[in-house]
Structure formats: structure tokens, C-alpha cells
Amino acid sequence: MDSTADNPSGRRLAALSLAALGIVFGDIGTSPLYALRECFHGEYGIAVTPANVLGVLSLIFWALLLIVTIKYLLFILRADSHGEGGVLVLTSLVKAGGADRSAVGRTLVALGLFAACLLYGDGMITPAISVLSAVEGLGHIEPAFQPHIISVTLAILTGLFLIQKHGTARVGTLFGPVILVWMIALAGLGLSQILRTPQVIKAFSPWYGLAFLLDNRLHGFVVLGAVFLVATGAEAVYADMGHFGRRPIRLTWFGLVLPCLVLNYFGQGAHLLNHPADAYHPFYAIVPSWALIPMVALATMATIIASQAVITGAFSLTSQAIQLGYLPRLRVRHTSVSHRGQIYVAPVNWLLMACTIGLVFGFQSSSKLAAAYGVAVTATMLITTTLFFVILRQHWRWSLAAAATLTSLFFAVDLSFFAANMTKIFHGAWFPLAVGLTFFTVMITWRRGSEILAVKSRKLTSSVNDFLARIGEERPERIKGQAFFLTRSRDIVPVALLQNLRHNRILHAEVFLLHIRTEEVPRVPNFEKIEVERLGSGICRIVARFGFMEQPDIDIIFSLCKGQGLDVDLDRASFFLGREKLTVGENPAMGRWRSNLFLFLSRNAMDAVGFFRIPSDKVIEVGARLEL
């Protein structure tokens, strides 16, 4: 499980660490803008007393230590698949272990899929709250700017989504340096306040956090929902592991991000000990007046970078879901030849844009948005811990006692934060849950509908062996050329081939049954991608395997086939594709509303020609009528 693929050092390690700083830690690195403020000035803000300040700081420190450092950096990051991470990867590992063969296993896989869907809600809220909290600094520079904060935020967010189709590879080189300057600024601001009020370092003791919860009881527990905001970027750390590797991520966290964040949070706390009235925005309160303008500008750039990382993550998640068969084919455009993670999915981009702008309009302030933030992330973390327990038992062969002891610690922390965030369910926290449930419904409907269609299609076709026997008996007329037929299963003859033979009563001299399948691994090595089997009678079967983070491409398939000695030529080839005309029957297997949803998705899906990049002038479509 623990991949040993790459251990960079020297300049490569430094370059990867700087890049990881910009992409991986952008979200968690901008939390100081609003996290501590919400503990004392948000919907459930608590009184600014020395005991409460030290207690909240203690909870913040131990949340960063237990959730990000111990759970994710030391343990979860080891649960990789060929160096890739993320909740979908974790789910694929559970499936690979055979867990999905039981009812409990299928539930676990469904939970993993739901956790991935919740990240869409996070992708809508993060840009809104991050950019809005940064722009709110304009009100500290000049109160006259206050009425224009929303319009400035909307302009920035609109521009951010509009540039997505052009890619961010060029400006991406600035992400690391900008976040580096941001981290240094965080540390400098915090350290200056700590030196003035050094007693704040007592908050490193966990007893202050425990005393805070005991003294404030229910109110203190509710404040945990705001404390959790310091760890909202932890899932991104795991999801982006494949781009940089564990070593650069860990080095960046321990060597820079964690110390800078802790210094800033403690610096804000030190200022509140002396100036309780500044709880309405403690971050900007510790910025000297002469530095307010450059700090607002720097904060805005940092939040844009954090938002970009989340948006790119939503694109990547969509691409993975398409390859795994949970979403219909959508056009996935690669915007960079050198950055494999730089992709663009137009429908997702416009949906994120509409919802993000709607959130800014609806909530009007980052403080109110914070009430909607956290539930989706804590739910995802709970599910991650559940799946990780299965990984410990199935893949790492830990004893039940050892696995239960470790994950019980994680469960206790995750469940506490989840329960605290659930108190905000009627203050906006329902939104990311609704988004996640909507995407989950779409995904399981598409997957189930595709399975039903596959069963219906089999009734119209035959097995490869039966077809070969029929060809041997009937000996149809053969014509020159190469005919490629895409098939859903390697052992089934596609309907398009049978229909062509039935109506035209001819076969090409060379017939290729092409089955393109997505494996439950992120990437398949080139030497394992293609399996060629000559079946006789001029018929050849090609099985092309791709990982769920790869884009199948007909040019790649042809190139790899030639490497195996197969004489295929795109100029001589014709592609016969089946096109189903779908209707909803009297008693649809999925129910009428889900069947109609599948029908809508199918009609708006990208066809195989564009998805697999097949030259359109080489395609012949053969229709068939199927009833859901």
C-alpha cells in the first residue's frame, strides 16, 4: 500500500514543495482570515475572556495536530494507489479488497461515493467564503468601501471562473511564491503579537481546551464548529498527493505551513487578550495600518489560489467519476501539455460559478457563510476514517484491536466536530449536504441505468464464441478494410456488428472488437494497457485498459496496438458505433422519475466519437431501440 515510487531530493524536492505549497495548502492556509473570528464573533460566538481565548487557541492547535498532522499526514497519506490519493481512491481500494461483495461492503462503497459528492459543495463554498473574507479587509482600510465589498467579491469570482477555460498553467507558477509570501506574512504578524503577550503560549497545553469545554458546556461544544474551520483543507492534502508525492507535502507542512499557521492563530489570540473589542476581525486587527492595503491585496491573491485549487479538484473528481461510470460522458479538456492535473469541464465550471455567486448574494458576509461551512468536510472526514479502518484490516493486515484503537481516536475527533457543525444545519449547513445528495443521486442513477442498459443490450446480441461459429457456417461476403466495433463487454458481440451483418450481409476483411475499460486504479502502465487476441476468421479482440485518472484516446490505443505488432491503420479504419434510442417503459426498473433522469442525462451526454477522440468522418452509427 505504501508506495515507494518517488523520493525526490535536492532541487526537485524544493521545486515540488514550493508547488505543493500553492496548490495543496492554499485552502487551509487562508483559514486564519475567518476561523478565530467565528469562535468569538460568529453566529455562536463566545465571550472574549482570557480563559476562553486560551481555550479556543488550545483547541485550534490540537485540531491541527490530531486531524491534519497525525491523521492525514502520518497515516491517511500512506493509503495510496500507485501514488494517488483522495476519497475515491480510498473507495477503489476498499472495492479492490472485495468488500463490495457484501451488503456492508456495498454500503461502504456508497459512503465513499457520497463523500466524494460532498466535495462539490465544498467547491462552491470555499471560493465564496475565502475571497469574501479577504475583500472584507477593504472595510478596515476605509469604511466608505463597505458597500462595495459584495460587488468587488462578485467581480473577482466571476473573473476566476471565466478564465478556467484558458487554463492556469501560466499563472500557476506564481501560486507557490505567493503562498510562500503569505505564510511568511502570517508568521511575522503572529510573532509580533506573541512577543508582546508571551503568556499566550500556555495554550499549547491541552488542559486549556478541556477546561474551555467543561466550563462552557453546550456553548463551548457549539464553538467547536468554528474551531474546525482551521482544518477544512485537510482533505485536499490527501486528494492532491498524486501531483507531488508524500515527501514534499510532509516537508512543506512540518517545515513551514504548520508553524506559520500556529504563530498567526496565537498572535490573533494574543491581540484579543489585550483588545477584546477587535473580535469582529482579529486577523486584520493585528495588521499595522501602513500594511493594510498590501495585506488585503496579498490575502485576495491567496484566496484566489485557494479557490483555484478547489475548482481544479472538482474538475478532477468529475473526470474520475466519468471514467468509473458514475457520470455520463462530458467533454474534459486538458488545458496544459505539461501539467496533467490541469483540466476543464465546462458544465461543472458554470454550475460552480452560479452556486458560488448565489452564495455570496444569499449570505452577504463571510461570517454568515461560515455557518454553512464545515458539515460537508466533517462528514467526508468521518467517511474517510471509516474506509481507512477497512484498509487497515484488509490491506495492511492490522489486528482488530490495533485498527480499532487508532481509528477510535480519529472517530472521536471527527464525530465531535461533525456533531458541533450539525448545530448549524438550519443556518446554511444544509446547502453542501443538499449539493452532495443531488450529485450522489445523479451518480447512482447513471450507474444503475447503465447496468440496466447493458443487460437489455445482451438480449439483442450473442457471445463471441457463438458469433464465430455462425461466421464459420454462413461464410458471409468479405470486403476490404478494417472495421472497429466498440463493445461494452469483451465477451459479447456489439449490436452494431450484428445489425450490420443482418442488413448488409457482409463483413470487412479485418474486424476488431474494441473493448475500452476503466480499471479501479488511477493509472495503468502502457505495457499493460493493451491486450490483443486473434480469434480467427479475420476477427481480433482488443481490450484497452485505462486508469480512472486517464483519458482514453483512440490515437493512444492505435499506437500501443502497433507496438504489439498489430497492423492497424486509422486511414483504412471505419468505426461502427451503436446508438440506442431510449424510452421509459410502463414499469421501469429504476422507477419513473429516476428513469426520466437517466434519459435526460443520456441525451445530454457526449457521444463516444468526441469522448474517445475518434475522427468523425470514420464513424458509422447503427441504431437500436431500448426500453428502460
PDB file of N, CA and C in Angstrom, residues 274-307:
ATOM      1  N   ASN A 274      -5.583  41.455  24.879  1.00  0.00           N
ATOM      2  CA  ASN A 274      -5.416  42.877  25.214  1.00  0.00           C
ATOM      3  C   ASN A 274      -6.510  43.759  24.619  1.00  0.00           C
ATOM      4  N   HIS A 275      -7.128  43.315  23.513  1.00  0.00           N
ATOM      5  CA  HIS A 275      -8.131  44.136  22.828  1.00  0.00           C
ATOM      6  C   HIS A 275      -9.348  43.269  22.482  1.00  0.00           C
ATOM      7  N   PRO A 276     -10.163  42.897  23.457  1.00  0.00           N
ATOM      8  CA  PRO A 276     -11.315  42.022  23.212  1.00  0.00           C
ATOM      9  C   PRO A 276     -12.306  42.587  22.191  1.00  0.00           C
ATOM     10  N   ALA A 277     -12.366  43.901  22.060  1.00  0.00           N
ATOM     11  CA  ALA A 277     -13.336  44.520  21.156  1.00  0.00           C
ATOM     12  C   ALA A 277     -13.012  44.267  19.691  1.00  0.00           C
ATOM     13  N   ASP A 278     -11.792  43.793  19.389  1.00  0.00           N
ATOM     14  CA  ASP A 278     -11.393  43.552  17.996  1.00  0.00           C
ATOM     15  C   ASP A 278     -11.802  42.171  17.500  1.00  0.00           C
ATOM     16  N   ALA A 279     -12.674  41.487  18.233  1.00  0.00           N
ATOM     17  CA  ALA A 279     -13.062  40.123  17.854  1.00  0.00           C
ATOM     18  C   ALA A 279     -13.820  40.086  16.531  1.00  0.00           C
ATOM     19  N   TYR A 280     -14.334  41.221  16.050  1.00  0.00           N
ATOM     20  CA  TYR A 280     -15.095  41.230  14.805  1.00  0.00           C
ATOM     21  C   TYR A 280     -14.216  40.929  13.594  1.00  0.00           C
ATOM     22  N   HIS A 281     -12.906  41.128  13.699  1.00  0.00           N
ATOM     23  CA  HIS A 281     -11.988  40.707  12.642  1.00  0.00           C
ATOM     24  C   HIS A 281     -10.553  40.741  13.176  1.00  0.00           C
ATOM     25  N   PRO A 282     -10.186  39.770  14.022  1.00  0.00           N
ATOM     26  CA  PRO A 282      -8.860  39.791  14.665  1.00  0.00           C
ATOM     27  C   PRO A 282      -7.701  39.697  13.689  1.00  0.00           C
ATOM     28  N   PHE A 283      -7.946  39.091  12.487  1.00  0.00           N
ATOM     29  CA  PHE A 283      -6.835  38.980  11.543  1.00  0.00           C
ATOM     30  C   PHE A 283      -6.352  40.354  11.106  1.00  0.00           C
ATOM     31  N   TYR A 284      -7.259  41.168  10.600  1.00  0.00           N
ATOM     32  CA  TYR A 284      -6.852  42.494  10.133  1.00  0.00           C
ATOM     33  C   TYR A 284      -6.512  43.430  11.291  1.00  0.00           C
ATOM     34  N   ALA A 285      -6.973  43.084  12.503  1.00  0.00           N
ATOM     35  CA  ALA A 285      -6.655  43.919  13.667  1.00  0.00           C
ATOM     36  C   ALA A 285      -5.172  43.868  14.015  1.00  0.00           C
ATOM     37  N   ILE A 286      -4.480  42.769  13.671  1.00  0.00           N
ATOM     38  CA  ILE A 286      -3.054  42.672  14.003  1.00  0.00           C
ATOM     39  C   ILE A 286      -2.170  43.170  12.860  1.00  0.00           C
ATOM     40  N   VAL A 287      -2.794  43.642  11.780  1.00  0.00           N
ATOM     41  CA  VAL A 287      -2.024  44.195  10.664  1.00  0.00           C
ATOM     42  C   VAL A 287      -1.797  45.684  10.908  1.00  0.00           C
ATOM     43  N   PRO A 288      -0.546  46.148  10.872  1.00  0.00           N
ATOM     44  CA  PRO A 288      -0.297  47.588  11.046  1.00  0.00           C
ATOM     45  C   PRO A 288      -1.036  48.399   9.985  1.00  0.00           C
ATOM     46  N   SER A 289      -1.459  49.593  10.336  1.00  0.00           N
ATOM     47  CA  SER A 289      -2.249  50.421   9.418  1.00  0.00           C
ATOM     48  C   SER A 289      -1.535  50.661   8.097  1.00  0.00           C
ATOM     49  N   TRP A 290      -0.182  50.815   8.147  1.00  0.00           N
ATOM     50  CA  TRP A 290       0.569  51.077   6.918  1.00  0.00           C
ATOM     51  C   TRP A 290       0.599  49.866   5.981  1.00  0.00           C
ATOM     52  N   ALA A 291       0.296  48.649   6.540  1.00  0.00           N
ATOM     53  CA  ALA A 291       0.381  47.422   5.737  1.00  0.00           C
ATOM     54  C   ALA A 291      -0.986  46.901   5.328  1.00  0.00           C
ATOM     55  N   LEU A 292      -2.053  47.626   5.667  1.00  0.00           N
ATOM     56  CA  LEU A 292      -3.387  47.106   5.384  1.00  0.00           C
ATOM     57  C   LEU A 292      -3.639  46.904   3.886  1.00  0.00           C
ATOM     58  N   ILE A 293      -3.296  47.898   3.079  1.00  0.00           N
ATOM     59  CA  ILE A 293      -3.560  47.786   1.639  1.00  0.00           C
ATOM     60  C   ILE A 293      -2.805  46.617   1.009  1.00  0.00           C
ATOM     61  N   PRO A 294      -1.472  46.508   1.207  1.00  0.00           N
ATOM     62  CA  PRO A 294      -0.789  45.337   0.625  1.00  0.00           C
ATOM     63  C   PRO A 294      -1.260  44.016   1.216  1.00  0.00           C
ATOM     64  N   MET A 295      -1.694  44.023   2.500  1.00  0.00           N
ATOM     65  CA  MET A 295      -2.149  42.774   3.112  1.00  0.00           C
ATOM     66  C   MET A 295      -3.486  42.330   2.528  1.00  0.00           C
ATOM     67  N   VAL A 296      -4.391  43.277   2.267  1.00  0.00           N
ATOM     68  CA  VAL A 296      -5.660  42.928   1.627  1.00  0.00           C
ATOM     69  C   VAL A 296      -5.395  42.383   0.222  1.00  0.00           C
ATOM     70  N   ALA A 297      -4.475  43.009  -0.493  1.00  0.00           N
ATOM     71  CA  ALA A 297      -4.130  42.535  -1.837  1.00  0.00           C
ATOM     72  C   ALA A 297      -3.535  41.134  -1.782  1.00  0.00           C
ATOM     73  N   LEU A 298      -2.619  40.899  -0.829  1.00  0.00           N
ATOM     74  CA  LEU A 298      -1.991  39.587  -0.688  1.00  0.00           C
ATOM     75  C   LEU A 298      -3.019  38.541  -0.275  1.00  0.00           C
ATOM     76  N   ALA A 299      -3.911  38.900   0.657  1.00  0.00           N
ATOM     77  CA  ALA A 299      -4.953  37.969   1.105  1.00  0.00           C
ATOM     78  C   ALA A 299      -5.884  37.607  -0.045  1.00  0.00           C
ATOM     79  N   THR A 300      -6.202  38.583  -0.877  1.00  0.00           N
ATOM     80  CA  THR A 300      -7.077  38.318  -2.025  1.00  0.00           C
ATOM     81  C   THR A 300      -6.412  37.352  -2.996  1.00  0.00           C
ATOM     82  N   MET A 301      -5.126  37.558  -3.282  1.00  0.00           N
ATOM     83  CA  MET A 301      -4.413  36.636  -4.173  1.00  0.00           C
ATOM     84  C   MET A 301      -4.348  35.235  -3.572  1.00  0.00           C
ATOM     85  N   ALA A 302      -4.112  35.156  -2.251  1.00  0.00           N
ATOM     86  CA  ALA A 302      -4.032  33.849  -1.593  1.00  0.00           C
ATOM     87  C   ALA A 302      -5.369  33.113  -1.656  1.00  0.00           C
ATOM     88  N   THR A 303      -6.464  33.849  -1.461  1.00  0.00           N
ATOM     89  CA  THR A 303      -7.779  33.194  -1.507  1.00  0.00           C
ATOM     90  C   THR A 303      -8.172  32.789  -2.924  1.00  0.00           C
ATOM     91  N   ILE A 304      -7.728  33.548  -3.911  1.00  0.00           N
ATOM     92  CA  ILE A 304      -7.969  33.152  -5.304  1.00  0.00           C
ATOM     93  C   ILE A 304      -7.244  31.842  -5.596  1.00  0.00           C
ATOM     94  N   ILE A 305      -6.022  31.729  -5.106  1.00  0.00           N
ATOM     95  CA  ILE A 305      -5.249  30.499  -5.307  1.00  0.00           C
ATOM     96  C   ILE A 305      -5.926  29.324  -4.596  1.00  0.00           C
ATOM     97  N   ALA A 306      -6.402  29.572  -3.354  1.00  0.00           N
ATOM     98  CA  ALA A 306      -7.105  28.524  -2.617  1.00  0.00           C
ATOM     99  C   ALA A 306      -8.356  28.091  -3.371  1.00  0.00           C
ATOM    100  N   SER A 307      -9.071  29.063  -3.929  1.00  0.00           N
ATOM    101  CA  SER A 307     -10.283  28.760  -4.691  1.00  0.00           C
ATOM    102  C   SER A 307      -9.954  27.974  -5.951  1.00  0.00           C
TER     103      SER A 307
END
